[in-house]
Amino acid sequence: MSAQELVLKKRTDILDALCSSGSAEHLERVLDVLLAQGELTWEDYQNVQVPGRALYTNARQLLDLVYAKGVDTCGIFFAALKQVLPEVQGAGFSSLSSCSNVEEKEETHGTSAQTLLTQRPSLIYKLQDYIDGALKALVQSGHFTSADFDQVQLPIYTPTQQARRLLDLVRSKGESAAAAVLQYIHQKQEAGSSLNEEKLTPPKEVLKYQKKLSSSVCAQSCFLSTYGGTSHMSLDDIYTEGQLELAHDCVDVQGPLGLEDIVGTVGTVNEEADTVLVSGEAGSGKSTLLQRLHLLWARGAALQYYLLLFPFSCRRLNSEQRELSVQELLFQHCCWPDREQEEIFQFILDHPHLILFTFDGLDELKQSFSDEHRLCCPTQRAPVHILLFNLIQGSLLKGVRKVVTSRPEAVGPVLKKHLCKEVLLKGFSPNGIDCFVRKHHSDPTVAVKVLESLQANTALLGLCHSPVLCWIVSQCHKELLGCGEGSPQTITDVYLMILQHFFQRQSPPKSTVRLGWQQGHLETILHLGQLAFEGISTTCYIFSGADLEKCDVSEKDICMGFLTQSKDMSSSHSKRYEFLHVTMQCFFAALYIVLSSHTNRYAIPKLFELQELRDTGVSSMCFRSCLPSTDQEEQVVDSEHAVAETPNLQITATFVSGLLSQRHQSLWLHCCSTAMVEKKARQVARCLSKGMQKHFKSIPQPVQGEKKSMHAMPGFVWLIKCIYEMQESRIAKEAMSKLQVDHLKLTYCNIGPVECTALAYVLQHLRNAVGIQLDNNSVGDVGVEQLLPCMHICKSLYLRNNNITDEGIRKLIAKVIQCDNFQKIALFNNKLTDACTQHFSHLLKTRQDFLSLRLGNNNITEEGAKQLAEGLKSNHSLKHLGLWGNKIGDVGAEALASALENSDTLLWLSLVGNGVGSEGAYALANIIRNSTSLEELWLTENCITRAGVECLIEALEHNTHVKSVWLRNNDLSLEEVKEMAQRESRLTF
């Protein structure tokens, strides 16, 4: 097999080898070698290394370029790959042994600029440890400006990346600058200067402080701190990676993100900003992710570019009432230096790019983010939230990298303009669930039984994509395995299960037989419930002894395990407590609302009105009015708190809905008045009905000639989840009877498997079929399965960018093939391969009323195209076929053309970016020549030459019905494009 054939065959493996680490270093080193060998021109290099573009995209561009250059270049490429990654030879690249080693070219008497290219790999190695000296020399000689200096030394670059940026910039400055940098390197070598001499050597006291800080961080991070750390689980033993993705407004990437990518350059959209936001729903694993980062840094296993790391908890910063300076914030809340505090802080000020801050739980801060109060002096004292906001926006300590976690609802446009990028944490993947459960149970047989139970209950499996729910299910495995057909279906079910688990674990079995576990522990539920309720109402998540005493929380209540001692670092030495997880606090607050006779009768209505009130900034005031009057007098109403607390109030409302469902009302028979519970249940039902009606009334009338569409607001999905928690089809039917739309749009709504379960439960009661658009969410295969119950009312399904694989498609097609209304599907940018095409082929053969199939930007090759062609031969209804961004090539194009050349229904066909050449174009010309329906053919970004276009022009002469054929970015010269555009106006170049 030739090297060129090997590039094609091993493309996926090569991409994985170059990119799987998440670092661009391997790709850049290969590029260095290819430049030095003359296999790439400078223009080629710039086309591959596009700033801000995804690593996988750059790697693909290189492979396409190498393949196009032929066998010799492919051989040099493999030699470079073997040099950079010796381990790949044993990983399926046996053919590499035939590739000769790359030897650096000897220095010639060419120009200095040429030397920068031919000696590039060794120059980068020599430069990386004394960048600062080289830059200063270039500035002093007048070749570089201060702006050039700053551009190279951006803290987002690694030392080798800085060396590359320096050489690239020198090249753009001309021969004189190239000679100057080569002279500097030569002088260093002549003087026998060690590379390490120019490395920054921190003062002795800074190194001592680093050791103390890393020891402190390691001690705080080595055991799982979330969920109370009750089992003293080693983080190494239990940590399971969540799904990390760049936010939709960042550069799109292929492949998973790693932990170090969070602070790396990938996905950067604002190079002037220093702050990275990691956003995720409650329980998605944000705190644990930061804890893992802290531990890896403290051990020297990651993030070693950063000399000092300062971790902060916004929840604990709420307790800090004093005004502090930045220095006091760092040293008092993280780690106190034994001596030379001023020297250490001055080092931080002088070298901000070596410092990393993390702020966990911005949504739990009492004040919502604002950039109105500017502070620039690091020694000036200010309230802690003002310091935090100015650090985030860069007014204080510009250049320090900050990583902030928050729930998405608490992040507004004011904060987003100060972010360099946003990373979404989307909980566990299916493999992640499997991995976590197996790690949680030391007995493999128990783990297998739990996983089998989850596979048998897809609703519960969907819930387990949330790490906190996966932990609860794993913790309560005995209850789960003993519940048979009554296994949990809703989030409320899961939390009731852990409530029962904790109570029965702490009480002798005989003590709860007579009363029942809930009645036997009613006092504890009410005490903890009041504490949780008042905390949620006032944005308080850490409680003092006085707070506990006020709510009659006893030592016995604490020992139940729902509260854990807080690691509060404020000056107070008294014990402070917090709930195991913020969702646990919300659950106890909901229990208090349901079971207590002391809550205001307006508590439930106000709780459900918060979505409409959050925009007015009065939600805090309205919900706090539900507290007893004495508490109202003690609270200072601050409208800044409203947005920060709304997510937790919504979670509380979801639990209230579940606790008051008919299936759970029997639990409370001996705990409180039946009449009171039924009254509160009616209140919830009315609130949900009223909330849905308000959403429906807000739907604008359609433009004449267009279908009526509803773009769901954030509160809509929340109300749907509340209805699902109640598990009453009557409420769902009533709500859907009033929804009269043709298209329901739920894009960018954080829809995961849990939300899919709720949507299907409610949407199945729609009276008329609709189009359902779920683009850019986290549906996945489990979510697809959860949507199946509502497919009978679905006309069209849009699932672009949802991490769906062939397995999800298999289950979906098996369902929709029986649904008479189903006519369109769009699955752009998922994880589909040729294996899915047999299912679509079956759909096309079976359904003669199917209209549109869009499978763009997946991994479908010529084999998949052949499978689709088999279905297309038998189909006489399809109007739109989109295969943009796949790899079908000429063979695949020929198969599709053969199947479609006599179609009298096809209107639109897209084969953009599929490696189609002139042979494919020749075959596709037959569709143009024979079709009586085709209007548009998209062949942009292929490799069609003049011969192929000539065939298309000839075919167009026989068909006046076709409106346009798109041919931009094919293998045509400017002269050929101009000539052919004049000959045929329907060609678009």
mmCIF file of C-alpha atoms in Angstrom, residues 115-337:
data_model
loop_
_atom_site.group_PDB
_atom_site.id
_atom_site.type_symbol
_atom_site.label_atom_id
_atom_site.label_comp_id
_atom_site.label_asym_id
_atom_site.label_seq_id
_atom_site.Cartn_x
_atom_site.Cartn_y
_atom_site.Cartn_z
ATOM 1 C CA THR A 115 17.285 29.394 7.272
ATOM 2 C CA LEU A 116 14.288 30.127 9.510
ATOM 3 C CA LEU A 117 12.329 27.610 7.449
ATOM 4 C CA THR A 118 14.938 24.893 6.864
ATOM 5 C CA GLN A 119 16.130 24.916 10.500
ATOM 6 C CA ARG A 120 12.698 25.554 12.026
ATOM 7 C CA PRO A 121 12.414 22.503 14.368
ATOM 8 C CA SER A 122 15.821 23.062 15.989
ATOM 9 C CA LEU A 123 15.329 26.835 16.191
ATOM 10 C CA ILE A 124 12.067 26.353 18.063
ATOM 11 C CA TYR A 125 13.793 24.006 20.497
ATOM 12 C CA LYS A 126 16.596 26.527 21.065
ATOM 13 C CA LEU A 127 14.299 29.515 21.428
ATOM 14 C CA GLN A 128 11.542 28.160 23.674
ATOM 15 C CA ASP A 129 13.356 28.739 26.959
ATOM 16 C CA TYR A 130 14.649 32.253 26.295
ATOM 17 C CA ILE A 131 11.814 33.933 24.428
ATOM 18 C CA ASP A 132 12.006 37.010 26.634
ATOM 19 C CA GLY A 133 15.642 37.721 25.791
ATOM 20 C CA ALA A 134 15.099 37.272 22.050
ATOM 21 C CA LEU A 135 12.094 39.594 22.109
ATOM 22 C CA LYS A 136 13.998 42.275 24.006
ATOM 23 C CA ALA A 137 16.868 42.040 21.509
ATOM 24 C CA LEU A 138 14.455 42.453 18.583
ATOM 25 C CA VAL A 139 12.755 45.441 20.227
ATOM 26 C CA GLN A 140 16.105 47.095 20.998
ATOM 27 C CA SER A 141 17.241 46.609 17.401
ATOM 28 C CA GLY A 142 14.027 48.229 16.149
ATOM 29 C CA HIS A 143 12.729 45.133 14.367
ATOM 30 C CA PHE A 144 9.860 44.583 16.819
ATOM 31 C CA THR A 145 7.431 47.006 18.395
ATOM 32 C CA SER A 146 6.052 46.686 21.920
ATOM 33 C CA ALA A 147 2.815 45.407 20.350
ATOM 34 C CA ASP A 148 4.800 42.628 18.630
ATOM 35 C CA PHE A 149 6.400 41.819 21.986
ATOM 36 C CA ASP A 150 2.996 41.497 23.679
ATOM 37 C CA GLN A 151 1.558 39.476 20.795
ATOM 38 C CA VAL A 152 4.199 36.772 21.157
ATOM 39 C CA GLN A 153 4.073 36.648 24.952
ATOM 40 C CA LEU A 154 0.338 36.132 25.283
ATOM 41 C CA PRO A 155 -0.161 33.850 28.309
ATOM 42 C CA ILE A 156 -2.422 31.546 26.316
ATOM 43 C CA TYR A 157 0.618 30.294 24.363
ATOM 44 C CA THR A 158 2.930 27.535 25.566
ATOM 45 C CA PRO A 159 6.697 28.252 25.312
ATOM 46 C CA THR A 160 7.005 26.321 22.035
ATOM 47 C CA GLN A 161 3.985 28.154 20.634
ATOM 48 C CA GLN A 162 5.595 31.447 21.630
ATOM 49 C CA ALA A 163 8.764 30.380 19.788
ATOM 50 C CA ARG A 164 6.723 29.596 16.671
ATOM 51 C CA ARG A 165 4.854 32.919 16.859
ATOM 52 C CA LEU A 166 8.192 34.713 17.200
ATOM 53 C CA LEU A 167 9.658 33.002 14.125
ATOM 54 C CA ASP A 168 6.471 33.599 12.122
ATOM 55 C CA LEU A 169 6.487 37.276 13.048
ATOM 56 C CA VAL A 170 10.200 37.603 12.286
ATOM 57 C CA ARG A 171 9.614 36.137 8.834
ATOM 58 C CA SER A 172 6.983 38.798 8.113
ATOM 59 C CA LYS A 173 9.478 41.530 9.098
ATOM 60 C CA GLY A 174 11.965 40.594 6.400
ATOM 61 C CA GLU A 175 15.588 39.531 5.976
ATOM 62 C CA SER A 176 17.052 41.983 8.479
ATOM 63 C CA ALA A 177 14.861 40.739 11.351
ATOM 64 C CA ALA A 178 15.612 37.107 10.432
ATOM 65 C CA ALA A 179 19.333 37.829 10.547
ATOM 66 C CA ALA A 180 18.963 39.528 13.930
ATOM 67 C CA VAL A 181 17.203 36.584 15.598
ATOM 68 C CA LEU A 182 19.689 34.086 14.129
ATOM 69 C CA GLN A 183 22.548 36.234 15.417
ATOM 70 C CA TYR A 184 20.987 36.301 18.896
ATOM 71 C CA ILE A 185 20.719 32.493 18.963
ATOM 72 C CA HIS A 186 24.299 32.153 17.694
ATOM 73 C CA GLN A 187 25.600 34.517 20.379
ATOM 74 C CA LYS A 188 23.889 32.524 23.101
ATOM 75 C CA GLN A 189 25.444 29.312 21.858
ATOM 76 C CA GLU A 190 28.866 30.861 21.445
ATOM 77 C CA ALA A 191 28.772 32.143 24.980
ATOM 78 C CA GLY A 192 27.901 28.649 26.153
ATOM 79 C CA SER A 193 24.688 29.969 27.625
ATOM 80 C CA SER A 194 22.488 27.281 29.062
ATOM 81 C CA LEU A 195 18.920 27.345 27.935
ATOM 82 C CA ASN A 196 17.778 27.260 31.519
ATOM 83 C CA GLU A 197 19.640 30.456 32.421
ATOM 84 C CA GLU A 198 17.011 32.571 30.702
ATOM 85 C CA LYS A 199 14.103 30.747 32.300
ATOM 86 C CA LEU A 200 12.191 32.737 34.860
ATOM 87 C CA THR A 201 13.444 31.712 38.273
ATOM 88 C CA PRO A 202 10.953 32.777 40.935
ATOM 89 C CA PRO A 203 12.320 34.118 44.234
ATOM 90 C CA LYS A 204 12.964 31.569 46.962
ATOM 91 C CA GLU A 205 9.985 32.749 49.047
ATOM 92 C CA VAL A 206 7.642 32.396 46.064
ATOM 93 C CA LEU A 207 8.789 28.798 45.553
ATOM 94 C CA LYS A 208 8.263 28.075 49.234
ATOM 95 C CA TYR A 209 4.789 29.559 49.014
ATOM 96 C CA GLN A 210 4.049 27.518 45.892
ATOM 97 C CA LYS A 211 4.949 24.366 47.799
ATOM 98 C CA LYS A 212 2.694 25.312 50.720
ATOM 99 C CA LEU A 213 -0.167 26.334 48.405
ATOM 100 C CA SER A 214 0.015 23.149 46.322
ATOM 101 C CA SER A 215 0.097 21.066 49.513
ATOM 102 C CA SER A 216 -3.007 22.879 50.788
ATOM 103 C CA VAL A 217 -4.837 22.521 47.470
ATOM 104 C CA CYS A 218 -3.918 18.842 47.252
ATOM 105 C CA ALA A 219 -5.222 18.174 50.771
ATOM 106 C CA GLN A 220 -8.539 19.887 49.931
ATOM 107 C CA SER A 221 -8.920 18.075 46.612
ATOM 108 C CA CYS A 222 -7.851 14.487 47.155
ATOM 109 C CA PHE A 223 -11.263 13.380 48.451
ATOM 110 C CA LEU A 224 -14.548 14.008 46.672
ATOM 111 C CA SER A 225 -15.921 17.175 48.263
ATOM 112 C CA THR A 226 -19.307 17.316 46.553
ATOM 113 C CA TYR A 227 -22.253 15.363 48.012
ATOM 114 C CA GLY A 228 -20.691 16.124 51.399
ATOM 115 C CA GLY A 229 -17.750 13.811 50.894
ATOM 116 C CA THR A 230 -19.650 11.535 53.281
ATOM 117 C CA SER A 231 -18.013 8.344 52.102
ATOM 118 C CA HIS A 232 -14.489 9.815 52.007
ATOM 119 C CA MET A 233 -14.209 8.670 48.422
ATOM 120 C CA SER A 234 -10.811 9.251 46.849
ATOM 121 C CA LEU A 235 -11.204 11.571 43.869
ATOM 122 C CA ASP A 236 -8.817 9.348 41.914
ATOM 123 C CA ASP A 237 -11.050 6.346 42.536
ATOM 124 C CA ILE A 238 -14.385 7.959 41.682
ATOM 125 C CA TYR A 239 -13.705 10.820 39.220
ATOM 126 C CA THR A 240 -15.411 10.265 35.889
ATOM 127 C CA GLU A 241 -15.081 12.686 32.997
ATOM 128 C CA GLY A 242 -18.170 14.591 31.919
ATOM 129 C CA GLN A 243 -18.985 15.728 28.402
ATOM 130 C CA LEU A 244 -17.253 19.042 27.652
ATOM 131 C CA GLU A 245 -18.237 21.096 24.614
ATOM 132 C CA LEU A 246 -17.599 24.617 23.443
ATOM 133 C CA ALA A 247 -20.645 26.878 23.627
ATOM 134 C CA HIS A 248 -22.562 27.471 20.414
ATOM 135 C CA ASP A 249 -21.148 30.949 19.929
ATOM 136 C CA CYS A 250 -17.582 29.623 19.997
ATOM 137 C CA VAL A 251 -15.637 27.986 17.189
ATOM 138 C CA ASP A 252 -17.036 24.551 16.457
ATOM 139 C CA VAL A 253 -14.691 21.644 17.155
ATOM 140 C CA GLN A 254 -14.656 17.981 16.366
ATOM 141 C CA GLY A 255 -13.721 15.486 19.043
ATOM 142 C CA PRO A 256 -13.953 15.670 22.827
ATOM 143 C CA LEU A 257 -12.470 18.464 24.914
ATOM 144 C CA GLY A 258 -10.050 17.579 27.690
ATOM 145 C CA LEU A 259 -9.583 19.220 31.081
ATOM 146 C CA GLU A 260 -6.569 21.259 29.974
ATOM 147 C CA ASP A 261 -8.542 22.557 26.969
ATOM 148 C CA ILE A 262 -10.607 24.558 29.443
ATOM 149 C CA VAL A 263 -7.709 26.947 30.022
ATOM 150 C CA GLY A 264 -6.115 26.327 26.601
ATOM 151 C CA THR A 265 -6.518 28.353 23.426
ATOM 152 C CA VAL A 266 -9.045 26.139 21.635
ATOM 153 C CA GLY A 267 -12.368 27.891 21.142
ATOM 154 C CA THR A 268 -11.166 31.356 22.148
ATOM 155 C CA VAL A 269 -13.532 34.015 20.809
ATOM 156 C CA ASN A 270 -12.204 37.068 22.669
ATOM 157 C CA GLU A 271 -8.411 37.168 22.877
ATOM 158 C CA GLU A 272 -8.497 40.294 25.037
ATOM 159 C CA ALA A 273 -10.365 38.511 27.843
ATOM 160 C CA ASP A 274 -8.850 36.270 30.534
ATOM 161 C CA THR A 275 -11.937 34.516 31.901
ATOM 162 C CA VAL A 276 -13.248 31.087 30.916
ATOM 163 C CA LEU A 277 -16.809 30.182 31.895
ATOM 164 C CA VAL A 278 -17.712 26.544 32.524
ATOM 165 C CA SER A 279 -21.504 26.404 32.559
ATOM 166 C CA GLY A 280 -23.739 23.467 33.366
ATOM 167 C CA GLU A 281 -26.995 22.609 35.047
ATOM 168 C CA ALA A 282 -27.199 21.901 38.777
ATOM 169 C CA GLY A 283 -25.601 18.523 39.460
ATOM 170 C CA SER A 284 -23.701 18.365 36.153
ATOM 171 C CA GLY A 285 -20.344 18.041 37.930
ATOM 172 C CA LYS A 286 -18.894 21.573 37.784
ATOM 173 C CA SER A 287 -17.459 21.561 41.307
ATOM 174 C CA THR A 288 -15.970 18.095 40.887
ATOM 175 C CA LEU A 289 -14.394 19.113 37.583
ATOM 176 C CA LEU A 290 -12.677 22.088 39.240
ATOM 177 C CA GLN A 291 -11.601 19.862 42.111
ATOM 178 C CA ARG A 292 -9.975 17.506 39.596
ATOM 179 C CA LEU A 293 -8.159 20.411 37.943
ATOM 180 C CA HIS A 294 -6.923 21.573 41.349
ATOM 181 C CA LEU A 295 -5.644 18.122 42.254
ATOM 182 C CA LEU A 296 -3.832 17.607 38.948
ATOM 183 C CA TRP A 297 -2.141 21.009 39.298
ATOM 184 C CA ALA A 298 -1.143 20.361 42.912
ATOM 185 C CA ARG A 299 0.449 17.039 41.945
ATOM 186 C CA GLY A 300 2.281 18.531 38.991
ATOM 187 C CA ALA A 301 0.291 16.411 36.536
ATOM 188 C CA ALA A 302 -1.359 19.260 34.597
ATOM 189 C CA LEU A 303 -1.479 23.035 34.155
ATOM 190 C CA GLN A 304 2.206 23.304 35.004
ATOM 191 C CA TYR A 305 2.509 26.517 33.077
ATOM 192 C CA TYR A 306 0.745 28.133 36.055
ATOM 193 C CA LEU A 307 3.037 28.643 39.022
ATOM 194 C CA LEU A 308 0.253 29.462 41.505
ATOM 195 C CA LEU A 309 -3.388 28.365 41.586
ATOM 196 C CA PHE A 310 -5.925 30.037 43.884
ATOM 197 C CA PRO A 311 -9.274 28.205 44.316
ATOM 198 C CA PHE A 312 -12.366 30.078 45.552
ATOM 199 C CA SER A 313 -15.924 29.022 46.390
ATOM 200 C CA CYS A 314 -18.490 31.752 45.728
ATOM 201 C CA ARG A 315 -20.803 30.072 48.224
ATOM 202 C CA ARG A 316 -18.190 30.592 50.936
ATOM 203 C CA LEU A 317 -17.318 34.089 49.777
ATOM 204 C CA ASN A 318 -20.942 34.980 50.593
ATOM 205 C CA SER A 319 -19.987 34.633 54.253
ATOM 206 C CA GLU A 320 -17.258 37.273 54.005
ATOM 207 C CA GLN A 321 -18.725 40.511 55.336
ATOM 208 C CA ARG A 322 -15.481 42.511 55.499
ATOM 209 C CA GLU A 323 -14.058 44.701 52.773
ATOM 210 C CA LEU A 324 -10.813 43.194 51.489
ATOM 211 C CA SER A 325 -7.985 44.010 49.106
ATOM 212 C CA VAL A 326 -6.974 41.475 46.447
ATOM 213 C CA GLN A 327 -3.945 40.527 48.534
ATOM 214 C CA GLU A 328 -6.111 39.848 51.574
ATOM 215 C CA LEU A 329 -8.581 37.873 49.456
ATOM 216 C CA LEU A 330 -5.839 35.604 48.106
ATOM 217 C CA PHE A 331 -3.948 34.999 51.306
ATOM 218 C CA GLN A 332 -6.820 34.862 53.798
ATOM 219 C CA HIS A 333 -9.191 32.733 51.716
ATOM 220 C CA CYS A 334 -6.682 30.386 50.068
ATOM 221 C CA CYS A 335 -3.310 30.039 51.756
ATOM 222 C CA TRP A 336 -1.402 32.365 54.079
ATOM 223 C CA PRO A 337 2.319 32.874 53.295
#
